[in-house]
């Protein structure tokens, strides 16, 4: 029986230990810390006296991780963030039990070697389930903390951000063995060597995108605009002014951020004409993002063309990427498909609708788009762009799908002005590096208020990052690329391999347990003798 004071101390330590990895993410961006950040939590779990205690400390640590990485959501969700963290923390219970089973006590070399593979796979399973859009999406994946590390980006080109997460957890597991299990130092060192060999092999032999031409892309960041009844008009005017300042420079595309246009262009033809005039003045199409209610007649037209262009049909509020040329909207429109829980819709609103009275949860659910869209630039020599809106840039599968459909450039339109002074803008901007490395295509991350950034086909930064609150327009020479990456070709194979490995080991353990439970066969009876006579 653990004393009550010890139980409370271990619970508090679990929450704190689970929160430690947050320092590896932007804004602190201590990327190297990720390779030891899980060690305190894993040491605590391996010393848990019972499986029930390990499950509790896994849950508390998972909740601490979610709170730390997403603490900037407090202005929007307030106390509602606590039950969300408690719910998502449950996903780390299986991983905690795995850590205790494989690393607890004095594991022999064989079990220690198995831990170096199975513990990372268990962590990845938690990340996979959490990545479902209904649970908040893949924000804060451990591998994403390595967005500025060249070798890690090369690994991402092979197996996506998932493979990077596997390697980071494997290194943490090896460190735990080195610290706590002297008898397992050989498999621990072998595991570290294996991680180094895997990284080196990816660096040496993974397919590299071949640069083929480039685009002159302007990112327009209007900066903060004070709230008010005319804030959408003032934001539009700021974007218009900054775009006009680019006249005379060679341009292929101008990108505005998320919610840069506050009225449907069909309902406000005057705005469409102003955008068309801008396009003619700067000599390039303008990709804007409309955040507005679509009128009934426009909704009917959108429904008719939804299957062809990916727009959502019907009335309601949509967030739409719209390409505007010198003659007005080109007809290419992408309606955002994956909405932010609570920010853009309230899950199970009939039950959780009270969240709107506590924080800044969406008062009305936005409508979803029907399909991804690839747009061809007018007079762009066949160059095609794939738009993403807001936290859709966190989803590896969306960028991969767009590139497989022919996109030469991914464009993420974002707005994090609600979280301006938090870690959110830096975290969001860093995701562009991962998506670029995974797909072998450049990514433009354009925001209203910063941080805006551009990353080349290998994930490296191109040109300056536009800081928070800056009101400016910047032109980037974006290198295009051709060819493919292993992740582009094979997708989430690292996730599939982890799930199959865990399932196989679980099945083998189940069979072994059944054999142990069977009663041993008793001694056989001597053969019966029959009398003759």
Short mmCIF file of C-alpha atoms in Angstrom, two decimals:
data_model
loop_
_atom_site.label_atom_id
_atom_site.label_comp_id
_atom_site.label_asym_id
_atom_site.label_seq_id
_atom_site.Cartn_x
_atom_site.Cartn_y
_atom_site.Cartn_z
CA UNK A 1 0.00 0.00 0.00
CA UNK A 2 1.48 3.35 -1.07
CA UNK A 3 1.22 6.10 1.56
CA UNK A 4 -1.22 8.85 0.63
CA UNK A 5 1.48 11.53 0.56
CA UNK A 6 3.54 9.42 -1.85
CA UNK A 7 0.52 8.83 -4.07
CA UNK A 8 -0.13 12.57 -4.34
CA UNK A 9 3.54 13.29 -4.98
CA UNK A 10 3.69 10.70 -7.76
CA UNK A 11 0.50 12.07 -9.32
CA UNK A 12 1.89 15.61 -9.37
CA UNK A 13 5.18 14.30 -10.76
CA UNK A 14 3.29 12.49 -13.56
CA UNK A 15 1.54 15.70 -14.64
CA UNK A 16 4.81 17.65 -14.58
CA UNK A 17 6.74 14.93 -16.38
CA UNK A 18 4.10 14.70 -19.10
CA UNK A 19 4.34 18.46 -19.63
CA UNK A 20 8.13 18.50 -20.10
CA UNK A 21 8.16 17.71 -23.87
CA UNK A 22 6.38 21.02 -24.58
CA UNK A 23 9.74 22.80 -24.33
CA UNK A 24 10.89 21.07 -27.53
CA UNK A 25 8.13 22.75 -29.54
CA UNK A 26 8.02 26.38 -30.65
CA UNK A 27 8.16 28.94 -29.17
CA UNK A 28 10.99 27.63 -26.90
CA UNK A 29 11.99 25.31 -29.80
CA UNK A 30 14.57 23.39 -27.75
CA UNK A 31 14.52 20.61 -30.34
CA UNK A 32 17.34 18.66 -28.67
CA UNK A 33 15.31 18.39 -25.46
CA UNK A 34 12.84 16.04 -27.21
CA UNK A 35 15.42 13.23 -27.07
CA UNK A 36 15.36 13.18 -23.26
CA UNK A 37 12.03 14.84 -22.46
CA UNK A 38 10.16 11.55 -21.89
CA UNK A 39 12.81 10.05 -19.61
CA UNK A 40 11.42 11.37 -16.27
CA UNK A 41 7.90 10.22 -17.15
CA UNK A 42 9.12 6.77 -18.26
CA UNK A 43 11.23 6.35 -15.11
CA UNK A 44 8.16 7.11 -13.04
CA UNK A 45 6.02 4.63 -14.99
CA UNK A 46 8.53 1.79 -14.81
CA UNK A 47 8.61 2.15 -11.00
CA UNK A 48 4.81 2.03 -10.62
CA UNK A 49 4.01 -0.71 -8.04
CA UNK A 50 0.91 -1.90 -9.91
CA UNK A 51 -0.55 -1.78 -13.39
CA UNK A 52 -3.42 0.34 -12.08
CA UNK A 53 -0.97 2.90 -10.74
CA UNK A 54 0.90 2.96 -14.06
CA UNK A 55 -2.39 3.52 -15.90
CA UNK A 56 -3.25 6.44 -13.60
CA UNK A 57 0.17 8.06 -14.05
CA UNK A 58 -0.01 7.52 -17.81
CA UNK A 59 -3.38 9.26 -17.88
CA UNK A 60 -2.17 12.16 -15.72
CA UNK A 61 1.01 12.56 -17.78
CA UNK A 62 -0.99 12.55 -21.02
CA UNK A 63 -3.29 15.23 -19.64
CA UNK A 64 -0.25 17.26 -18.60
CA UNK A 65 1.20 16.95 -22.10
CA UNK A 66 -2.03 18.17 -23.73
CA UNK A 67 -2.34 21.09 -21.29
CA UNK A 68 1.26 22.18 -21.82
CA UNK A 69 1.34 21.93 -25.62
CA UNK A 70 -2.12 23.53 -26.02
CA UNK A 71 -2.07 25.99 -23.11
CA UNK A 72 -2.57 28.87 -25.55
CA UNK A 73 -6.16 27.65 -26.06
CA UNK A 74 -7.11 28.89 -22.59
CA UNK A 75 -8.42 32.28 -23.86
CA UNK A 76 -10.85 30.42 -26.12
CA UNK A 77 -11.79 27.36 -24.06
CA UNK A 78 -11.11 28.57 -20.50
CA UNK A 79 -11.87 25.78 -17.98
CA UNK A 80 -13.19 23.59 -20.78
CA UNK A 81 -9.57 22.84 -21.68
CA UNK A 82 -9.27 20.78 -18.47
CA UNK A 83 -11.90 18.14 -19.38
CA UNK A 84 -10.53 18.07 -22.94
CA UNK A 85 -7.05 17.31 -21.56
CA UNK A 86 -8.47 14.72 -19.19
CA UNK A 87 -10.28 13.01 -22.07
CA UNK A 88 -7.25 12.95 -24.36
CA UNK A 89 -4.94 11.87 -21.53
CA UNK A 90 -6.70 8.49 -21.55
CA UNK A 91 -4.95 7.75 -24.85
CA UNK A 92 -1.61 7.35 -23.04
CA UNK A 93 -2.82 4.61 -20.67
CA UNK A 94 -1.90 1.71 -23.02
CA UNK A 95 1.54 3.24 -23.57
CA UNK A 96 2.06 3.58 -19.82
CA UNK A 97 1.18 -0.07 -19.26
CA UNK A 98 3.59 -1.03 -22.04
CA UNK A 99 6.39 0.99 -20.43
CA UNK A 100 5.85 -0.71 -17.08
CA UNK A 101 5.61 -4.19 -18.61
CA UNK A 102 8.75 -3.89 -20.73
CA UNK A 103 10.97 -1.57 -18.68
CA UNK A 104 9.84 -2.32 -15.13
CA UNK A 105 12.12 -4.12 -12.69
CA UNK A 106 15.31 -5.51 -14.22
CA UNK A 107 14.38 -6.42 -17.79
CA UNK A 108 16.67 -8.99 -19.40
CA UNK A 109 18.42 -8.03 -22.66
CA UNK A 110 15.72 -9.62 -24.81
CA UNK A 111 12.91 -7.67 -23.15
CA UNK A 112 14.98 -4.49 -23.23
CA UNK A 113 15.53 -4.92 -26.96
CA UNK A 114 11.79 -5.47 -27.47
CA UNK A 115 11.08 -2.28 -25.49
CA UNK A 116 13.19 -0.24 -27.92
CA UNK A 117 10.73 -1.17 -30.66
CA UNK A 118 7.40 -1.66 -28.89
CA UNK A 119 7.47 1.40 -26.60
CA UNK A 120 7.87 3.81 -29.58
CA UNK A 121 5.14 1.90 -31.44
CA UNK A 122 2.83 2.30 -28.44
CA UNK A 123 3.50 6.04 -28.34
CA UNK A 124 2.72 6.29 -32.04
CA UNK A 125 -0.60 4.53 -31.48
CA UNK A 126 -1.55 7.27 -29.00
CA UNK A 127 -0.58 9.93 -31.55
CA UNK A 128 -2.56 8.17 -34.28
CA UNK A 129 -5.81 8.08 -32.31
CA UNK A 130 -5.34 11.68 -31.15
CA UNK A 131 -4.85 12.74 -34.77
CA UNK A 132 -8.48 12.07 -35.61
CA UNK A 133 -9.98 15.44 -36.49
CA UNK A 134 -12.83 14.96 -34.01
CA UNK A 135 -10.31 14.77 -31.16
CA UNK A 136 -8.46 17.90 -32.20
CA UNK A 137 -6.18 16.66 -34.97
CA UNK A 138 -2.43 15.97 -35.13
CA UNK A 139 -1.24 19.13 -33.41
CA UNK A 140 1.79 18.65 -31.16
CA UNK A 141 3.03 15.33 -32.56
CA UNK A 142 6.39 14.65 -30.94
CA UNK A 143 8.15 14.36 -34.29
CA UNK A 144 6.95 17.85 -35.25
CA UNK A 145 9.33 19.31 -32.66
CA UNK A 146 12.17 18.48 -35.09
CA UNK A 147 10.95 20.82 -37.84
CA UNK A 148 14.28 22.69 -38.07
CA UNK A 149 16.60 19.66 -37.96
CA UNK A 150 17.83 18.62 -41.41
CA UNK A 151 18.32 14.88 -40.74
CA UNK A 152 14.91 14.66 -39.11
CA UNK A 153 13.30 16.32 -42.13
CA UNK A 154 15.00 13.72 -44.32
CA UNK A 155 13.41 11.01 -42.15
CA UNK A 156 10.05 12.74 -42.61
CA UNK A 157 10.49 12.40 -46.37
CA UNK A 158 10.75 8.63 -45.85
CA UNK A 159 8.02 7.94 -43.30
CA UNK A 160 6.38 11.25 -42.52
CA UNK A 161 6.36 12.95 -39.15
CA UNK A 162 5.38 9.54 -37.73
CA UNK A 163 8.82 8.06 -38.40
CA UNK A 164 10.44 11.03 -36.65
CA UNK A 165 8.23 10.44 -33.59
CA UNK A 166 9.27 6.77 -33.54
CA UNK A 167 12.95 7.68 -33.57
CA UNK A 168 12.59 10.32 -30.83
CA UNK A 169 10.77 7.91 -28.49
CA UNK A 170 13.27 5.14 -29.25
CA UNK A 171 16.13 7.42 -28.17
CA UNK A 172 14.28 8.27 -24.94
CA UNK A 173 13.75 4.58 -24.29
CA UNK A 174 17.44 3.85 -24.80
CA UNK A 175 18.36 6.64 -22.36
CA UNK A 176 16.03 5.12 -19.74
CA UNK A 177 17.78 1.75 -20.12
CA UNK A 178 21.20 3.36 -19.81
CA UNK A 179 20.17 5.25 -16.67
CA UNK A 180 18.10 2.63 -14.85
CA UNK A 181 19.05 -0.83 -16.14
CA UNK A 182 22.83 -1.39 -16.16
CA UNK A 183 22.37 -4.97 -17.41
CA UNK A 184 20.64 -3.66 -20.56
CA UNK A 185 23.35 -1.27 -21.67
CA UNK A 186 24.30 -3.40 -24.66
CA UNK A 187 20.82 -3.36 -26.27
CA UNK A 188 20.49 0.32 -25.30
CA UNK A 189 23.70 1.27 -27.08
CA UNK A 190 22.71 -0.94 -30.00
CA UNK A 191 19.38 0.88 -30.18
CA UNK A 192 21.06 4.27 -30.25
CA UNK A 193 23.40 3.03 -32.96
CA UNK A 194 20.42 1.73 -34.93
CA UNK A 195 18.72 5.13 -34.77
CA UNK A 196 21.92 6.78 -36.00
CA UNK A 197 22.28 4.26 -38.84
CA UNK A 198 18.64 4.74 -39.87
CA UNK A 199 19.06 8.52 -39.93
CA UNK A 200 22.31 8.27 -41.86
CA UNK A 201 20.80 5.86 -44.38
CA UNK A 202 17.86 8.20 -44.95
CA UNK A 203 20.22 11.13 -45.38
CA UNK A 204 22.34 9.24 -47.87
CA UNK A 205 19.84 7.27 -49.94
CA UNK A 206 16.36 8.76 -49.54
CA UNK A 207 15.12 10.29 -52.81
CA UNK A 208 15.71 14.03 -52.92
CA UNK A 209 13.40 16.40 -54.78
CA UNK A 210 14.94 17.77 -57.94
CA UNK A 211 14.60 21.54 -58.22
CA UNK A 212 12.94 22.50 -61.49
CA UNK A 213 12.23 26.19 -61.93
CA UNK A 214 10.61 28.53 -59.47
CA UNK A 215 7.83 30.98 -58.72
CA UNK A 216 7.81 34.54 -57.49
CA UNK A 217 5.24 34.39 -54.68
CA UNK A 218 4.20 37.38 -52.59
CA UNK A 219 2.84 36.90 -49.07
CA UNK A 220 0.63 39.74 -47.84
CA UNK A 221 0.37 40.02 -44.03
CA UNK A 222 -1.85 42.97 -43.04
CA UNK A 223 -1.09 42.74 -39.31
CA UNK A 224 -3.48 43.21 -36.37
CA UNK A 225 -6.75 45.03 -36.99
CA UNK A 226 -8.79 46.23 -34.03
CA UNK A 227 -12.11 44.46 -33.55
CA UNK A 228 -15.19 46.37 -34.59
CA UNK A 229 -18.14 46.31 -36.97
CA UNK A 230 -15.93 47.39 -39.87
CA UNK A 231 -12.85 45.27 -39.02
CA UNK A 232 -13.31 43.04 -42.09
CA UNK A 233 -13.40 46.09 -44.37
CA UNK A 234 -10.30 47.60 -42.74
CA UNK A 235 -8.44 44.28 -43.04
CA UNK A 236 -9.37 44.07 -46.71
CA UNK A 237 -8.18 47.63 -47.28
CA UNK A 238 -4.86 46.88 -45.56
CA UNK A 239 -4.32 43.82 -47.77
CA UNK A 240 -5.26 45.88 -50.81
CA UNK A 241 -2.78 48.62 -49.93
CA UNK A 242 0.08 46.18 -49.30
CA UNK A 243 -0.64 44.27 -52.50
CA UNK A 244 -0.67 47.47 -54.55
CA UNK A 245 2.82 48.25 -53.24
CA UNK A 246 4.07 45.18 -55.16
CA UNK A 247 3.19 46.65 -58.56
CA UNK A 248 6.11 46.62 -60.97
CA UNK A 249 7.79 43.57 -59.45
CA UNK A 250 7.78 40.23 -61.32
CA UNK A 251 5.15 38.06 -59.64
CA UNK A 252 3.46 34.73 -60.32
CA UNK A 253 1.11 34.59 -57.32
CA UNK A 254 -0.05 36.77 -54.41
CA UNK A 255 -1.30 35.00 -51.27
CA UNK A 256 -3.52 36.50 -48.58
CA UNK A 257 -4.15 34.85 -45.22
CA UNK A 258 -7.15 33.07 -43.76
CA UNK A 259 -10.35 35.15 -43.38
CA UNK A 260 -8.77 37.97 -45.38
CA UNK A 261 -12.11 38.64 -47.10
CA UNK A 262 -15.14 38.95 -44.85
CA UNK A 263 -17.95 38.81 -47.42
CA UNK A 264 -18.93 36.34 -50.10
CA UNK A 265 -17.69 37.61 -53.46
CA UNK A 266 -20.96 36.68 -55.15
CA UNK A 267 -22.83 38.86 -52.66
CA UNK A 268 -20.25 41.67 -52.89
CA UNK A 269 -19.29 42.07 -56.56
CA UNK A 270 -17.57 45.34 -55.64
CA UNK A 271 -14.97 43.38 -53.67
CA UNK A 272 -14.53 40.96 -56.56
CA UNK A 273 -13.90 43.91 -58.90
CA UNK A 274 -11.34 45.42 -56.51
CA UNK A 275 -9.48 42.10 -56.32
CA UNK A 276 -9.56 41.74 -60.11
CA UNK A 277 -8.15 45.26 -60.46
CA UNK A 278 -5.39 44.36 -57.98
CA UNK A 279 -4.54 41.26 -59.98
CA UNK A 280 -4.28 43.30 -63.18
CA UNK A 281 -2.17 45.95 -61.45
CA UNK A 282 0.42 43.53 -60.03
CA UNK A 283 0.27 41.14 -62.98
CA UNK A 284 -0.48 38.00 -60.94
CA UNK A 285 -3.53 36.14 -59.58
CA UNK A 286 -4.46 36.68 -55.93
CA UNK A 287 -5.38 33.75 -53.67
CA UNK A 288 -7.70 35.11 -50.98
CA UNK A 289 -9.64 33.37 -48.23
CA UNK A 290 -13.32 34.17 -47.82
CA UNK A 291 -14.85 33.67 -44.37
CA UNK A 292 -18.50 34.53 -44.86
CA UNK A 293 -22.05 33.33 -45.11
CA UNK A 294 -22.87 32.12 -48.58
CA UNK A 295 -26.22 33.43 -49.85
CA UNK A 296 -28.89 30.97 -50.93
CA UNK A 297 -28.46 31.50 -54.67
CA UNK A 298 -24.68 31.14 -54.39
CA UNK A 299 -25.18 28.05 -52.25
CA UNK A 300 -27.33 26.45 -54.93
CA UNK A 301 -24.70 27.18 -57.56
CA UNK A 302 -21.98 25.80 -55.28
CA UNK A 303 -23.98 22.62 -54.73
CA UNK A 304 -24.21 22.12 -58.49
CA UNK A 305 -20.44 22.40 -58.92
CA UNK A 306 -19.32 20.85 -55.63
CA UNK A 307 -18.44 17.49 -57.10
CA UNK A 308 -16.27 19.08 -59.78
CA UNK A 309 -14.54 21.78 -57.74
CA UNK A 310 -14.62 20.53 -54.16
CA UNK A 311 -16.90 23.24 -52.82
CA UNK A 312 -19.56 22.56 -50.26
CA UNK A 313 -23.17 23.06 -51.25
CA UNK A 314 -25.99 24.87 -49.50
CA UNK A 315 -26.21 27.89 -47.25
CA UNK A 316 -24.07 28.61 -44.22
CA UNK A 317 -20.69 30.01 -43.29
CA UNK A 318 -17.77 28.62 -45.27
CA UNK A 319 -14.04 29.29 -45.21
CA UNK A 320 -13.03 29.23 -48.86
CA UNK A 321 -9.77 29.69 -50.76
CA UNK A 322 -10.68 31.62 -53.92
CA UNK A 323 -8.34 32.38 -56.81
CA UNK A 324 -8.94 35.77 -58.44
CA UNK A 325 -7.37 36.83 -61.74
CA UNK A 326 -7.48 40.01 -63.80
CA UNK A 327 -10.96 39.04 -65.03
CA UNK A 328 -12.32 38.24 -61.57
CA UNK A 329 -12.69 34.92 -59.71
CA UNK A 330 -11.40 32.09 -61.88
CA UNK A 331 -14.02 29.64 -60.63
CA UNK A 332 -11.49 27.68 -58.57
CA UNK A 333 -12.62 27.56 -54.96
CA UNK A 334 -11.72 25.27 -52.09
CA UNK A 335 -14.00 25.08 -49.06
CA UNK A 336 -12.25 24.06 -45.86
CA UNK A 337 -12.95 20.42 -45.02
CA UNK A 338 -11.45 19.86 -41.57
CA UNK A 339 -12.79 22.34 -39.09
CA UNK A 340 -11.30 23.28 -35.73
CA UNK A 341 -13.30 21.70 -32.87
CA UNK A 342 -14.96 24.42 -30.79
CA UNK A 343 -13.24 27.16 -32.81
CA UNK A 344 -15.31 26.56 -35.97
CA UNK A 345 -17.88 24.05 -34.78
CA UNK A 346 -18.98 22.53 -31.49
CA UNK A 347 -18.97 18.71 -31.44
CA UNK A 348 -22.32 17.34 -30.25
CA UNK A 349 -23.62 20.89 -29.91
CA UNK A 350 -26.83 19.72 -28.23
CA UNK A 351 -24.72 18.38 -25.34
CA UNK A 352 -21.66 20.68 -25.37
CA UNK A 353 -23.22 23.90 -26.61
CA UNK A 354 -22.73 25.46 -23.18
CA UNK A 355 -19.06 25.89 -24.14
CA UNK A 356 -20.08 28.98 -26.13
CA UNK A 357 -21.00 30.75 -22.89
CA UNK A 358 -17.67 29.92 -21.22
CA UNK A 359 -15.08 30.77 -23.88
CA UNK A 360 -14.89 31.78 -27.52
CA UNK A 361 -16.38 28.62 -28.97
CA UNK A 362 -18.16 28.95 -32.31
CA UNK A 363 -21.66 30.35 -31.95
CA UNK A 364 -22.63 28.70 -35.24
CA UNK A 365 -21.09 25.68 -36.94
CA UNK A 366 -19.31 26.40 -40.19
CA UNK A 367 -19.99 24.21 -43.20
CA UNK A 368 -17.50 21.71 -44.57
CA UNK A 369 -16.15 21.39 -48.09
CA UNK A 370 -16.65 18.23 -50.11
CA UNK A 371 -13.18 17.46 -51.49
CA UNK A 372 -9.63 18.83 -51.86
CA UNK A 373 -9.01 21.10 -54.84
CA UNK A 374 -5.94 21.65 -57.01
CA UNK A 375 -5.96 25.01 -58.83
CA UNK A 376 -4.02 25.88 -61.97
CA UNK A 377 -2.52 29.35 -62.11
CA UNK A 378 -3.71 31.36 -65.11
CA UNK A 379 -0.75 32.08 -67.39
CA UNK A 380 1.36 30.06 -64.96
CA UNK A 381 2.87 27.62 -67.46
CA UNK A 382 0.81 24.78 -66.01
CA UNK A 383 1.82 25.37 -62.38
CA UNK A 384 -0.79 24.04 -59.95
CA UNK A 385 -1.33 24.94 -56.30
CA UNK A 386 -2.99 23.01 -53.50
CA UNK A 387 -4.66 25.21 -50.85
CA UNK A 388 -5.00 24.28 -47.19
CA UNK A 389 -6.82 26.39 -44.62
CA UNK A 390 -5.68 26.94 -41.02
CA UNK A 391 -4.86 23.78 -39.05
CA UNK A 392 -5.34 21.58 -42.10
CA UNK A 393 -1.59 22.07 -42.52
CA UNK A 394 -1.18 19.84 -39.44
CA UNK A 395 -2.57 16.81 -41.31
CA UNK A 396 0.14 14.91 -43.24
CA UNK A 397 -2.41 13.10 -45.41
CA UNK A 398 -3.91 16.29 -46.81
CA UNK A 399 -0.67 17.65 -48.25
CA UNK A 400 0.21 14.20 -49.60
CA UNK A 401 -3.17 13.91 -51.34
CA UNK A 402 -2.86 17.32 -52.98
CA UNK A 403 0.63 16.59 -54.33
CA UNK A 404 -0.44 13.19 -55.62
CA UNK A 405 -3.25 15.03 -57.43
CA UNK A 406 -0.68 17.23 -59.16
CA UNK A 407 -0.05 20.22 -56.87
CA UNK A 408 3.37 21.84 -57.43
CA UNK A 409 3.01 24.20 -54.49
CA UNK A 410 1.11 23.86 -51.20
CA UNK A 411 -0.38 27.07 -49.79
CA UNK A 412 -1.57 27.18 -46.18
CA UNK A 413 -3.74 30.21 -45.34
CA UNK A 414 -3.90 30.83 -41.61
CA UNK A 415 -5.00 33.28 -38.93
CA UNK A 416 -3.79 33.01 -35.34
CA UNK A 417 -4.59 36.55 -34.24
CA UNK A 418 -6.69 35.24 -31.34
CA UNK A 419 -3.51 33.73 -29.90
CA UNK A 420 -1.16 36.52 -30.93
CA UNK A 421 1.06 36.64 -27.85
CA UNK A 422 1.23 32.86 -27.34
CA UNK A 423 3.22 29.96 -28.74
CA UNK A 424 0.52 29.22 -31.32
CA UNK A 425 1.84 31.30 -34.28
CA UNK A 426 5.30 29.73 -34.06
CA UNK A 427 3.91 26.22 -33.64
CA UNK A 428 1.63 26.66 -36.63
CA UNK A 429 4.32 28.12 -38.91
CA UNK A 430 6.69 25.24 -38.10
CA UNK A 431 4.29 22.70 -39.60
CA UNK A 432 5.05 23.97 -43.11
CA UNK A 433 8.57 22.54 -42.88
CA UNK A 434 7.24 19.05 -42.14
CA UNK A 435 4.68 19.13 -44.97
CA UNK A 436 7.35 20.33 -47.42
CA UNK A 437 9.81 17.60 -46.42
CA UNK A 438 7.15 14.88 -46.57
CA UNK A 439 5.90 15.78 -50.04
CA UNK A 440 9.04 17.18 -51.67
CA UNK A 441 7.09 20.31 -52.62
CA UNK A 442 7.44 23.89 -51.33
CA UNK A 443 4.93 25.22 -48.82
CA UNK A 444 3.82 28.84 -48.37
CA UNK A 445 2.34 29.57 -44.94
CA UNK A 446 0.52 32.93 -45.17
CA UNK A 447 -1.14 34.48 -42.13
CA UNK A 448 -2.99 37.66 -41.26
CA UNK A 449 -0.84 38.66 -38.31
CA UNK A 450 2.22 36.35 -38.37
CA UNK A 451 4.16 34.21 -38.33
CA UNK A 452 4.24 33.81 -42.14
CA UNK A 453 6.94 31.59 -43.62
CA UNK A 454 7.99 29.73 -46.76
CA UNK A 455 9.78 26.37 -46.87
CA UNK A 456 11.42 24.74 -49.86
CA UNK A 457 10.98 21.18 -51.16
CA UNK A 458 13.38 19.72 -48.58
CA UNK A 459 11.79 21.57 -45.67
CA UNK A 460 14.45 24.27 -45.36
CA UNK A 461 13.38 27.86 -44.83
CA UNK A 462 13.21 30.15 -47.86
CA UNK A 463 13.59 33.88 -47.22
CA UNK A 464 12.64 35.69 -44.02
CA UNK A 465 9.85 34.75 -41.61
CA UNK A 466 7.36 37.59 -41.18
CA UNK A 467 7.17 38.21 -37.43
CA UNK A 468 4.05 38.50 -35.32
CA UNK A 469 2.21 41.82 -35.70
CA UNK A 470 4.22 42.92 -38.76
CA UNK A 471 2.19 44.66 -41.46
CA UNK A 472 4.07 43.96 -44.66
CA UNK A 473 4.27 42.20 -48.01
CA UNK A 474 7.25 40.03 -48.91
CA UNK A 475 8.20 38.44 -52.22
CA UNK A 476 9.78 34.97 -52.13
CA UNK A 477 11.61 33.14 -54.88
CA UNK A 478 10.07 29.73 -54.26
CA UNK A 479 11.91 26.76 -55.82
CA UNK A 480 9.65 24.21 -57.48
CA UNK A 481 10.55 20.53 -57.57
CA UNK A 482 9.70 17.34 -59.34
CA UNK A 483 10.08 13.71 -58.43
CA UNK A 484 8.72 11.89 -55.43
CA UNK A 485 9.53 11.01 -51.83
CA UNK A 486 9.12 7.67 -50.10
CA UNK A 487 6.36 9.17 -47.95
CA UNK A 488 4.58 10.50 -51.01
CA UNK A 489 4.70 7.04 -52.56
CA UNK A 490 4.00 4.78 -49.58
CA UNK A 491 2.15 7.06 -47.15
CA UNK A 492 1.76 6.23 -43.46
CA UNK A 493 3.65 2.93 -43.59
CA UNK A 494 5.36 3.66 -40.26
CA UNK A 495 1.96 3.87 -38.57
CA UNK A 496 0.73 0.67 -40.23
CA UNK A 497 3.92 -1.19 -39.27
CA UNK A 498 3.59 -0.05 -35.64
CA UNK A 499 -0.04 -1.15 -35.41
CA UNK A 500 0.74 -4.55 -36.96
CA UNK A 501 3.71 -5.03 -34.65
CA UNK A 502 1.68 -4.24 -31.54
CA UNK A 503 -1.18 -6.44 -32.71
CA UNK A 504 1.19 -9.34 -33.43
CA UNK A 505 2.92 -9.05 -30.08
CA UNK A 506 -0.42 -8.76 -28.31
CA UNK A 507 -1.71 -11.88 -30.04
CA UNK A 508 1.47 -13.79 -29.19
CA UNK A 509 1.21 -12.72 -25.54
CA UNK A 510 -2.43 -13.82 -25.47
CA UNK A 511 -1.58 -17.27 -26.86
CA UNK A 512 1.23 -17.63 -24.34
CA UNK A 513 -1.09 -16.70 -21.47
CA UNK A 514 -3.67 -19.27 -22.61
CA UNK A 515 -1.05 -21.99 -22.66
CA UNK A 516 0.07 -21.13 -19.14
CA UNK A 517 -3.51 -21.30 -17.85
CA UNK A 518 -4.16 -24.79 -19.19
CA UNK A 519 -3.88 -27.45 -16.45
CA UNK A 520 -0.94 -29.75 -16.85
CA UNK A 521 -1.94 -33.23 -18.02
CA UNK A 522 -2.06 -35.80 -15.17
CA UNK A 523 -0.23 -39.12 -15.17
CA UNK A 524 -1.74 -41.62 -17.56
CA UNK A 525 -3.52 -44.63 -16.02
CA UNK A 526 -1.87 -48.05 -16.49
CA UNK A 527 -3.44 -50.20 -19.19
CA UNK A 528 -6.28 -52.43 -17.96
CA UNK A 529 -5.67 -56.14 -17.81
CA UNK A 530 -8.31 -58.67 -18.73
CA UNK A 531 -8.39 -62.11 -17.25
CA UNK A 532 -8.59 -65.07 -19.59
CA UNK A 533 -9.75 -68.47 -18.76
#
